[in-house]
Amino acid sequence: MRLPVCERCGNEILQNNNIWQLTDMPDLVTEGEGDKYIGYEHIGKNYSGARKYLMEERDILFAEEVARVNGDGIFLDLACGDGCFTVPCARNGFRIIAGDISNAMMGILQDKAKYNHVSLEHTTLCRMNALELPLADESIHTVVANSVLHLISNPQKVIDEIYRVLKKGGVFICLDDQPGKTPEKAYDNQKYYEIVNDLYGSYWNKLQMQGIKPKKYSWKFNRAEYCEGLFRTKSEKLIKRGNPYRIRICDGFLPRFAERGFSDQTDVSKEIHDKVMEELMKEFGEKYGASFVETAVQGMEDDMLVTFYRK
């Protein structure tokens, strides 16, 4: 928290939109022999669509678990993104370091806090690289690094950094969806998945004909196995949910996909993407009907599995 001048070297840290610039590494590294990663600088505004300022129930429930474990300690929300956890956690008033490689995403975080009348007085926003955290050894009480490990070619290095900055007895908290039981009244989502899978497949078929492939890194990384070999203890808590939901293609998948809002679209230029999307929307209107974007997926919200790895 000792900013803006580094006590070790005297370097003065700059701010951009109330975000401390603790790294000059680029937002995106997909070439070369070193570590590669995908940041969301250009994805930012399209990541959460029309719901980007809302605090979802799922995120609030998880923030309550973070608050319970953190107490009055320092919480690091690593790869904090649009603040889905930072903002509800900030309501508890404890000290937070919210770090991300994307200034754009943390700009949304600040807007989300204002929209929900949440003070960021005790929250320090930092542009940082998860592969080399600008934090002292054993200085943090709790860490969350949600939806980031799959975007990095060397996720083990990120977990090693988390372990380094955690105090002895500190906790790395992970969140996973845990599918619940399907109710007796099953939902018929066949048409929705047929269209979405067809749209995704057709998009990449067109791009691969031009030599462009989806960008994927550590989607199969076994986080549990690695953490269990590193941390002292592991415990879990299942949070039951089960509220019904209904999401149309035009409200969920399409806005994000149409604006290159998914990480595997990182290497697709806007010019090529826009041309392919224009072709697809015309083709799919003819194939499925003009109102195909109104097709919805329905179901019951998954339970949440919260895992606590203690150093």
mmCIF file of C-alpha atoms in Angstrom:
data_model
loop_
_atom_site.group_PDB
_atom_site.id
_atom_site.type_symbol
_atom_site.label_atom_id
_atom_site.label_comp_id
_atom_site.label_asym_id
_atom_site.label_seq_id
_atom_site.Cartn_x
_atom_site.Cartn_y
_atom_site.Cartn_z
ATOM 1 C CA MET A 1 0.000 0.000 0.000
ATOM 2 C CA ARG A 2 3.072 2.280 0.162
ATOM 3 C CA LEU A 3 2.546 4.378 -2.955
ATOM 4 C CA PRO A 4 3.445 6.306 -5.003
ATOM 5 C CA VAL A 5 7.228 6.086 -4.369
ATOM 6 C CA CYS A 6 8.991 2.716 -4.131
ATOM 7 C CA GLU A 7 10.977 2.518 -0.897
ATOM 8 C CA ARG A 8 13.598 0.266 -2.492
ATOM 9 C CA CYS A 9 14.507 2.097 -5.680
ATOM 10 C CA GLY A 10 12.798 5.481 -5.393
ATOM 11 C CA ASN A 11 10.801 4.959 -8.576
ATOM 12 C CA GLU A 12 7.589 6.978 -8.639
ATOM 13 C CA ILE A 13 4.538 5.011 -9.727
ATOM 14 C CA LEU A 14 2.182 6.703 -12.181
ATOM 15 C CA GLN A 15 -1.606 6.691 -12.026
ATOM 16 C CA ASN A 16 -4.091 6.395 -14.876
ATOM 17 C CA ASN A 17 -7.781 6.879 -14.040
ATOM 18 C CA ASN A 18 -7.008 6.185 -10.350
ATOM 19 C CA ILE A 19 -5.204 2.968 -11.293
ATOM 20 C CA TRP A 20 -1.586 2.563 -10.176
ATOM 21 C CA GLN A 21 0.530 1.421 -13.121
ATOM 22 C CA LEU A 22 2.691 -1.252 -11.480
ATOM 23 C CA THR A 23 3.738 -2.932 -14.720
ATOM 24 C CA ASP A 24 4.648 -1.784 -18.211
ATOM 25 C CA MET A 25 4.102 -5.237 -19.712
ATOM 26 C CA PRO A 26 1.675 -5.296 -22.657
ATOM 27 C CA ASP A 27 -1.930 -6.378 -22.215
ATOM 28 C CA LEU A 28 -1.430 -9.217 -24.666
ATOM 29 C CA VAL A 29 1.505 -11.562 -25.379
ATOM 30 C CA THR A 30 0.727 -14.363 -27.831
ATOM 31 C CA GLU A 31 4.030 -14.697 -29.685
ATOM 32 C CA GLY A 32 7.628 -15.508 -28.758
ATOM 33 C CA GLU A 33 9.303 -18.147 -26.615
ATOM 34 C CA GLY A 34 8.446 -16.784 -23.156
ATOM 35 C CA ASP A 35 5.253 -16.876 -21.124
ATOM 36 C CA LYS A 36 2.140 -15.986 -23.083
ATOM 37 C CA TYR A 37 -1.107 -14.554 -21.822
ATOM 38 C CA ILE A 38 -4.336 -12.875 -22.868
ATOM 39 C CA GLY A 39 -5.495 -9.630 -21.293
ATOM 40 C CA TYR A 40 -8.924 -8.104 -21.811
ATOM 41 C CA GLU A 41 -8.044 -4.528 -22.749
ATOM 42 C CA HIS A 42 -9.871 -4.647 -26.099
ATOM 43 C CA ILE A 43 -12.497 -7.068 -24.754
ATOM 44 C CA GLY A 44 -13.357 -4.896 -21.753
ATOM 45 C CA LYS A 45 -16.441 -3.000 -22.868
ATOM 46 C CA ASN A 46 -18.009 -6.123 -24.371
ATOM 47 C CA TYR A 47 -17.217 -8.595 -21.595
ATOM 48 C CA SER A 48 -20.455 -8.404 -19.599
ATOM 49 C CA GLY A 49 -22.785 -6.694 -22.045
ATOM 50 C CA ALA A 50 -25.807 -4.886 -20.632
ATOM 51 C CA ARG A 51 -25.298 -6.487 -17.205
ATOM 52 C CA LYS A 52 -21.799 -5.112 -16.621
ATOM 53 C CA TYR A 53 -22.816 -2.789 -13.774
ATOM 54 C CA LEU A 54 -25.020 -5.274 -11.929
ATOM 55 C CA MET A 55 -23.911 -7.176 -8.842
ATOM 56 C CA GLU A 56 -25.028 -10.731 -9.496
ATOM 57 C CA GLU A 57 -26.297 -12.914 -6.642
ATOM 58 C CA ARG A 58 -23.537 -15.449 -7.369
ATOM 59 C CA ASP A 59 -20.841 -12.832 -6.910
ATOM 60 C CA ILE A 60 -22.403 -11.437 -3.730
ATOM 61 C CA LEU A 61 -22.580 -14.915 -2.172
ATOM 62 C CA PHE A 62 -18.927 -15.544 -3.016
ATOM 63 C CA ALA A 63 -17.913 -12.128 -1.657
ATOM 64 C CA GLU A 64 -19.528 -13.099 1.653
ATOM 65 C CA GLU A 65 -17.234 -16.137 1.822
ATOM 66 C CA VAL A 66 -14.195 -13.970 1.081
ATOM 67 C CA ALA A 67 -15.201 -11.533 3.828
ATOM 68 C CA ARG A 68 -15.694 -14.361 6.324
ATOM 69 C CA VAL A 69 -12.205 -15.768 5.693
ATOM 70 C CA ASN A 70 -10.395 -12.454 5.241
ATOM 71 C CA GLY A 71 -11.576 -10.726 8.419
ATOM 72 C CA ASP A 72 -9.729 -7.412 8.683
ATOM 73 C CA GLY A 73 -6.806 -8.615 6.550
ATOM 74 C CA ILE A 74 -5.718 -7.571 3.057
ATOM 75 C CA PHE A 75 -7.555 -9.203 0.164
ATOM 76 C CA LEU A 76 -5.934 -9.491 -3.285
ATOM 77 C CA ASP A 77 -8.473 -9.819 -6.096
ATOM 78 C CA LEU A 78 -6.080 -10.919 -8.824
ATOM 79 C CA ALA A 79 -7.353 -10.502 -12.388
ATOM 80 C CA CYS A 80 -10.218 -8.561 -10.830
ATOM 81 C CA GLY A 81 -11.649 -7.686 -14.240
ATOM 82 C CA ASP A 82 -14.870 -5.691 -14.097
ATOM 83 C CA GLY A 83 -15.022 -5.944 -10.307
ATOM 84 C CA CYS A 84 -17.566 -8.745 -10.000
ATOM 85 C CA PHE A 85 -15.933 -9.702 -6.669
ATOM 86 C CA THR A 86 -14.092 -6.479 -5.769
ATOM 87 C CA VAL A 87 -17.233 -4.330 -5.660
ATOM 88 C CA PRO A 88 -19.367 -6.551 -3.400
ATOM 89 C CA CYS A 89 -16.295 -7.178 -1.202
ATOM 90 C CA ALA A 90 -15.675 -3.417 -0.934
ATOM 91 C CA ARG A 91 -19.028 -3.078 0.825
ATOM 92 C CA ASN A 92 -17.445 -4.882 3.800
ATOM 93 C CA GLY A 93 -14.884 -2.105 4.243
ATOM 94 C CA PHE A 94 -11.725 -4.217 4.465
ATOM 95 C CA ARG A 95 -8.544 -3.458 2.566
ATOM 96 C CA ILE A 96 -8.480 -4.682 -1.044
ATOM 97 C CA ILE A 97 -5.814 -4.728 -3.735
ATOM 98 C CA ALA A 98 -7.619 -5.145 -7.055
ATOM 99 C CA GLY A 99 -5.128 -6.101 -9.746
ATOM 100 C CA ASP A 100 -5.533 -6.654 -13.470
ATOM 101 C CA ILE A 101 -3.447 -6.215 -16.632
ATOM 102 C CA SER A 102 -6.344 -4.292 -18.240
ATOM 103 C CA ASN A 103 -7.031 -0.645 -17.427
ATOM 104 C CA ALA A 104 -10.271 -0.892 -19.425
ATOM 105 C CA MET A 105 -11.655 -3.639 -17.191
ATOM 106 C CA MET A 106 -10.776 -1.722 -14.025
ATOM 107 C CA GLY A 107 -12.483 1.323 -15.506
ATOM 108 C CA ILE A 108 -15.673 -0.744 -15.622
ATOM 109 C CA LEU A 109 -14.981 -1.784 -12.013
ATOM 110 C CA GLN A 110 -15.023 1.858 -10.949
ATOM 111 C CA ASP A 111 -18.222 2.530 -12.880
ATOM 112 C CA LYS A 112 -19.831 -0.545 -11.296
ATOM 113 C CA ALA A 113 -18.933 0.726 -7.831
ATOM 114 C CA LYS A 114 -20.488 4.134 -8.581
ATOM 115 C CA TYR A 115 -23.611 2.540 -10.049
ATOM 116 C CA ASN A 116 -24.087 0.490 -6.873
ATOM 117 C CA HIS A 117 -23.100 3.321 -4.506
ATOM 118 C CA VAL A 118 -20.112 1.356 -3.202
ATOM 119 C CA SER A 119 -17.098 3.233 -1.851
ATOM 120 C CA LEU A 120 -13.622 2.211 -3.053
ATOM 121 C CA GLU A 121 -11.957 4.170 -0.263
ATOM 122 C CA HIS A 122 -10.131 1.087 1.019
ATOM 123 C CA THR A 123 -9.527 -0.416 -2.432
ATOM 124 C CA THR A 124 -6.245 0.085 -4.288
ATOM 125 C CA LEU A 125 -6.538 -0.465 -8.058
ATOM 126 C CA CYS A 126 -3.316 -1.675 -9.682
ATOM 127 C CA ARG A 127 -2.353 -2.589 -13.202
ATOM 128 C CA MET A 128 -0.206 -5.654 -12.558
ATOM 129 C CA ASN A 129 1.011 -8.832 -14.220
ATOM 130 C CA ALA A 130 -0.117 -12.040 -12.489
ATOM 131 C CA LEU A 131 3.099 -13.764 -13.567
ATOM 132 C CA GLU A 132 5.223 -11.392 -11.484
ATOM 133 C CA LEU A 133 3.228 -9.816 -8.671
ATOM 134 C CA PRO A 134 4.613 -6.456 -7.446
ATOM 135 C CA LEU A 135 3.898 -7.416 -3.829
ATOM 136 C CA ALA A 136 6.107 -8.355 -0.897
ATOM 137 C CA ASP A 137 6.471 -11.928 0.334
ATOM 138 C CA GLU A 138 3.840 -12.987 2.871
ATOM 139 C CA SER A 139 1.954 -9.674 2.732
ATOM 140 C CA ILE A 140 -1.580 -10.809 1.790
ATOM 141 C CA HIS A 141 -4.242 -12.579 3.852
ATOM 142 C CA THR A 142 -6.537 -13.901 1.107
ATOM 143 C CA VAL A 143 -6.318 -14.189 -2.680
ATOM 144 C CA VAL A 144 -8.875 -14.829 -5.399
ATOM 145 C CA ALA A 145 -7.777 -15.388 -9.010
ATOM 146 C CA ASN A 146 -10.987 -16.206 -10.826
ATOM 147 C CA SER A 147 -11.263 -16.967 -14.571
ATOM 148 C CA VAL A 148 -7.628 -16.184 -15.354
ATOM 149 C CA LEU A 149 -5.497 -19.351 -15.181
ATOM 150 C CA HIS A 150 -6.815 -20.630 -18.534
ATOM 151 C CA LEU A 151 -5.645 -17.398 -20.202
ATOM 152 C CA ILE A 152 -1.972 -17.972 -19.334
ATOM 153 C CA SER A 153 0.466 -20.460 -20.867
ATOM 154 C CA ASN A 154 2.143 -21.045 -17.499
ATOM 155 C CA PRO A 155 -0.625 -21.075 -14.847
ATOM 156 C CA GLN A 156 1.654 -22.835 -12.356
ATOM 157 C CA LYS A 157 3.762 -19.676 -12.205
ATOM 158 C CA VAL A 158 0.718 -17.613 -11.206
ATOM 159 C CA ILE A 159 -0.159 -20.001 -8.386
ATOM 160 C CA ASP A 160 3.468 -19.951 -7.212
ATOM 161 C CA GLU A 161 3.262 -16.153 -7.048
ATOM 162 C CA ILE A 162 -0.007 -16.347 -5.105
ATOM 163 C CA TYR A 163 1.635 -18.734 -2.656
ATOM 164 C CA ARG A 164 4.630 -16.407 -2.281
ATOM 165 C CA VAL A 165 2.599 -13.305 -1.365
ATOM 166 C CA LEU A 166 0.227 -15.122 1.004
ATOM 167 C CA LYS A 167 0.981 -14.901 4.705
ATOM 168 C CA LYS A 168 1.489 -18.150 6.576
ATOM 169 C CA GLY A 169 -2.036 -19.319 7.264
ATOM 170 C CA GLY A 170 -3.335 -17.211 4.361
ATOM 171 C CA VAL A 171 -5.947 -18.611 1.995
ATOM 172 C CA PHE A 172 -6.260 -18.947 -1.785
ATOM 173 C CA ILE A 173 -10.017 -19.067 -2.469
ATOM 174 C CA CYS A 174 -11.357 -20.653 -5.667
ATOM 175 C CA LEU A 175 -14.867 -20.706 -7.105
ATOM 176 C CA ASP A 176 -16.385 -23.306 -9.417
ATOM 177 C CA ASP A 177 -19.875 -23.948 -10.667
ATOM 178 C CA GLN A 178 -21.280 -27.220 -9.357
ATOM 179 C CA PRO A 179 -24.204 -28.443 -11.460
ATOM 180 C CA GLY A 180 -27.225 -29.212 -9.329
ATOM 181 C CA LYS A 181 -30.018 -31.690 -9.932
ATOM 182 C CA THR A 182 -32.223 -31.062 -12.938
ATOM 183 C CA PRO A 183 -35.818 -30.481 -11.779
ATOM 184 C CA GLU A 184 -38.623 -32.785 -12.891
ATOM 185 C CA LYS A 185 -39.769 -30.133 -15.338
ATOM 186 C CA ALA A 186 -36.903 -30.320 -17.787
ATOM 187 C CA TYR A 187 -36.228 -27.440 -20.145
ATOM 188 C CA ASP A 188 -35.986 -27.976 -23.882
ATOM 189 C CA ASN A 189 -32.846 -26.099 -24.928
ATOM 190 C CA GLN A 190 -32.072 -28.158 -28.004
ATOM 191 C CA LYS A 191 -32.773 -25.318 -30.459
ATOM 192 C CA TYR A 192 -30.666 -22.842 -28.489
ATOM 193 C CA TYR A 193 -27.587 -25.071 -28.385
ATOM 194 C CA GLU A 194 -28.047 -26.098 -31.993
ATOM 195 C CA ILE A 195 -27.904 -22.448 -33.096
ATOM 196 C CA VAL A 196 -25.112 -21.359 -30.755
ATOM 197 C CA ASN A 197 -22.898 -24.359 -31.549
ATOM 198 C CA ASP A 198 -23.568 -23.917 -35.256
ATOM 199 C CA LEU A 199 -22.737 -20.204 -35.042
ATOM 200 C CA TYR A 200 -19.498 -20.835 -33.140
ATOM 201 C CA GLY A 201 -18.452 -23.681 -35.453
ATOM 202 C CA SER A 202 -19.291 -21.806 -38.668
ATOM 203 C CA TYR A 203 -17.395 -18.742 -37.450
ATOM 204 C CA TRP A 204 -14.204 -20.690 -36.841
ATOM 205 C CA ASN A 205 -14.573 -22.732 -40.014
ATOM 206 C CA LYS A 206 -14.550 -19.507 -42.013
ATOM 207 C CA LEU A 207 -11.564 -18.152 -40.082
ATOM 208 C CA GLN A 208 -9.520 -21.347 -40.252
ATOM 209 C CA MET A 209 -9.856 -21.218 -44.020
ATOM 210 C CA GLN A 210 -7.871 -17.976 -43.679
ATOM 211 C CA GLY A 211 -5.321 -19.576 -41.359
ATOM 212 C CA ILE A 212 -6.762 -18.130 -38.128
ATOM 213 C CA LYS A 213 -7.303 -20.521 -35.218
ATOM 214 C CA PRO A 214 -8.931 -19.957 -31.806
ATOM 215 C CA LYS A 215 -6.412 -18.915 -29.181
ATOM 216 C CA LYS A 216 -6.411 -21.314 -26.222
ATOM 217 C CA TYR A 217 -3.833 -21.905 -23.506
ATOM 218 C CA SER A 218 -4.352 -23.799 -20.254
ATOM 219 C CA TRP A 219 -7.994 -24.869 -20.489
ATOM 220 C CA LYS A 220 -7.108 -28.374 -19.224
ATOM 221 C CA PHE A 221 -4.795 -27.286 -16.410
ATOM 222 C CA ASN A 222 -5.520 -29.281 -13.239
ATOM 223 C CA ARG A 223 -5.623 -26.520 -10.646
ATOM 224 C CA ALA A 224 -6.769 -28.818 -7.850
ATOM 225 C CA GLU A 225 -3.917 -31.263 -8.335
ATOM 226 C CA TYR A 226 -1.297 -28.505 -8.404
ATOM 227 C CA CYS A 227 -2.691 -26.651 -5.392
ATOM 228 C CA GLU A 228 -3.083 -29.799 -3.327
ATOM 229 C CA GLY A 229 0.631 -30.469 -3.797
ATOM 230 C CA LEU A 230 1.563 -26.920 -2.771
ATOM 231 C CA PHE A 231 -0.760 -25.771 0.014
ATOM 232 C CA ARG A 232 -0.925 -27.181 3.531
ATOM 233 C CA THR A 233 -4.668 -27.863 3.728
ATOM 234 C CA LYS A 234 -7.769 -27.860 1.542
ATOM 235 C CA SER A 235 -11.426 -27.467 2.502
ATOM 236 C CA GLU A 236 -14.628 -26.978 0.531
ATOM 237 C CA LYS A 237 -18.055 -25.421 0.956
ATOM 238 C CA LEU A 238 -21.045 -26.031 -1.295
ATOM 239 C CA ILE A 239 -23.441 -23.093 -1.663
ATOM 240 C CA LYS A 240 -26.883 -24.137 -2.860
ATOM 241 C CA ARG A 241 -28.671 -22.046 -5.434
ATOM 242 C CA GLY A 242 -31.328 -23.092 -7.939
ATOM 243 C CA ASN A 243 -33.083 -19.954 -9.159
ATOM 244 C CA PRO A 244 -34.596 -20.251 -12.657
ATOM 245 C CA TYR A 245 -33.079 -18.265 -15.521
ATOM 246 C CA ARG A 246 -33.891 -17.512 -19.135
ATOM 247 C CA ILE A 247 -31.347 -15.867 -21.470
ATOM 248 C CA ARG A 248 -31.900 -15.073 -25.143
ATOM 249 C CA ILE A 249 -29.100 -15.353 -27.704
ATOM 250 C CA CYS A 250 -29.395 -11.612 -28.373
ATOM 251 C CA ASP A 251 -28.906 -10.828 -24.672
ATOM 252 C CA GLY A 252 -26.160 -13.257 -23.728
ATOM 253 C CA PHE A 253 -23.939 -15.063 -26.211
ATOM 254 C CA LEU A 254 -24.331 -12.901 -29.304
ATOM 255 C CA PRO A 255 -23.411 -9.410 -27.989
ATOM 256 C CA ARG A 256 -20.157 -10.696 -26.523
ATOM 257 C CA PHE A 257 -19.297 -12.946 -29.477
ATOM 258 C CA ALA A 258 -20.190 -10.313 -32.074
ATOM 259 C CA GLU A 259 -17.793 -7.820 -30.478
ATOM 260 C CA ARG A 260 -14.853 -10.278 -30.091
ATOM 261 C CA GLY A 261 -15.556 -10.556 -26.379
ATOM 262 C CA PHE A 262 -14.244 -14.109 -25.908
ATOM 263 C CA SER A 263 -10.580 -14.815 -25.241
ATOM 264 C CA ASP A 264 -10.224 -17.283 -28.134
ATOM 265 C CA GLN A 265 -11.035 -14.404 -30.537
ATOM 266 C CA THR A 266 -7.901 -12.518 -29.455
ATOM 267 C CA ASP A 267 -5.954 -12.968 -32.695
ATOM 268 C CA VAL A 268 -8.883 -12.133 -34.984
ATOM 269 C CA SER A 269 -8.589 -8.667 -36.526
ATOM 270 C CA LYS A 270 -11.665 -6.455 -36.346
ATOM 271 C CA GLU A 271 -11.806 -6.139 -40.130
ATOM 272 C CA ILE A 272 -11.897 -9.890 -40.732
ATOM 273 C CA HIS A 273 -14.194 -10.498 -37.765
ATOM 274 C CA ASP A 274 -16.765 -7.929 -38.897
ATOM 275 C CA LYS A 275 -16.836 -9.375 -42.398
ATOM 276 C CA VAL A 276 -17.333 -12.935 -41.142
ATOM 277 C CA MET A 277 -20.060 -11.867 -38.689
ATOM 278 C CA GLU A 278 -21.919 -10.005 -41.432
ATOM 279 C CA GLU A 279 -21.896 -13.146 -43.574
ATOM 280 C CA LEU A 280 -22.990 -15.354 -40.692
ATOM 281 C CA MET A 281 -25.892 -13.178 -39.586
ATOM 282 C CA LYS A 282 -27.271 -13.233 -43.131
ATOM 283 C CA GLU A 283 -26.761 -16.996 -43.494
ATOM 284 C CA PHE A 284 -28.298 -17.787 -40.118
ATOM 285 C CA GLY A 285 -31.284 -15.527 -40.749
ATOM 286 C CA GLU A 286 -31.997 -17.551 -43.869
ATOM 287 C CA LYS A 287 -31.317 -20.891 -42.151
ATOM 288 C CA TYR A 288 -33.121 -20.413 -38.821
ATOM 289 C CA GLY A 289 -35.420 -17.479 -39.518
ATOM 290 C CA ALA A 290 -35.073 -13.757 -38.871
ATOM 291 C CA SER A 291 -35.977 -14.146 -35.187
ATOM 292 C CA PHE A 292 -33.317 -16.779 -34.422
ATOM 293 C CA VAL A 293 -31.609 -14.355 -32.010
ATOM 294 C CA GLU A 294 -34.732 -14.495 -29.793
ATOM 295 C CA THR A 295 -34.126 -18.175 -29.049
ATOM 296 C CA ALA A 296 -33.503 -18.618 -25.318
ATOM 297 C CA VAL A 297 -31.810 -21.055 -23.001
ATOM 298 C CA GLN A 298 -33.607 -21.871 -19.745
ATOM 299 C CA GLY A 299 -32.562 -23.705 -16.624
ATOM 300 C CA MET A 300 -31.759 -23.572 -12.934
ATOM 301 C CA GLU A 301 -28.664 -21.792 -11.645
ATOM 302 C CA ASP A 302 -25.816 -24.086 -10.658
ATOM 303 C CA ASP A 303 -24.707 -24.514 -7.090
ATOM 304 C CA MET A 304 -21.344 -22.974 -6.170
ATOM 305 C CA LEU A 305 -18.356 -24.920 -4.882
ATOM 306 C CA VAL A 306 -15.936 -22.736 -2.923
ATOM 307 C CA THR A 307 -12.489 -24.241 -2.269
ATOM 308 C CA PHE A 308 -10.083 -22.901 0.371
ATOM 309 C CA TYR A 309 -6.360 -23.671 0.046
ATOM 310 C CA ARG A 310 -4.511 -22.644 3.193
ATOM 311 C CA LYS A 311 -0.765 -21.949 3.243
#
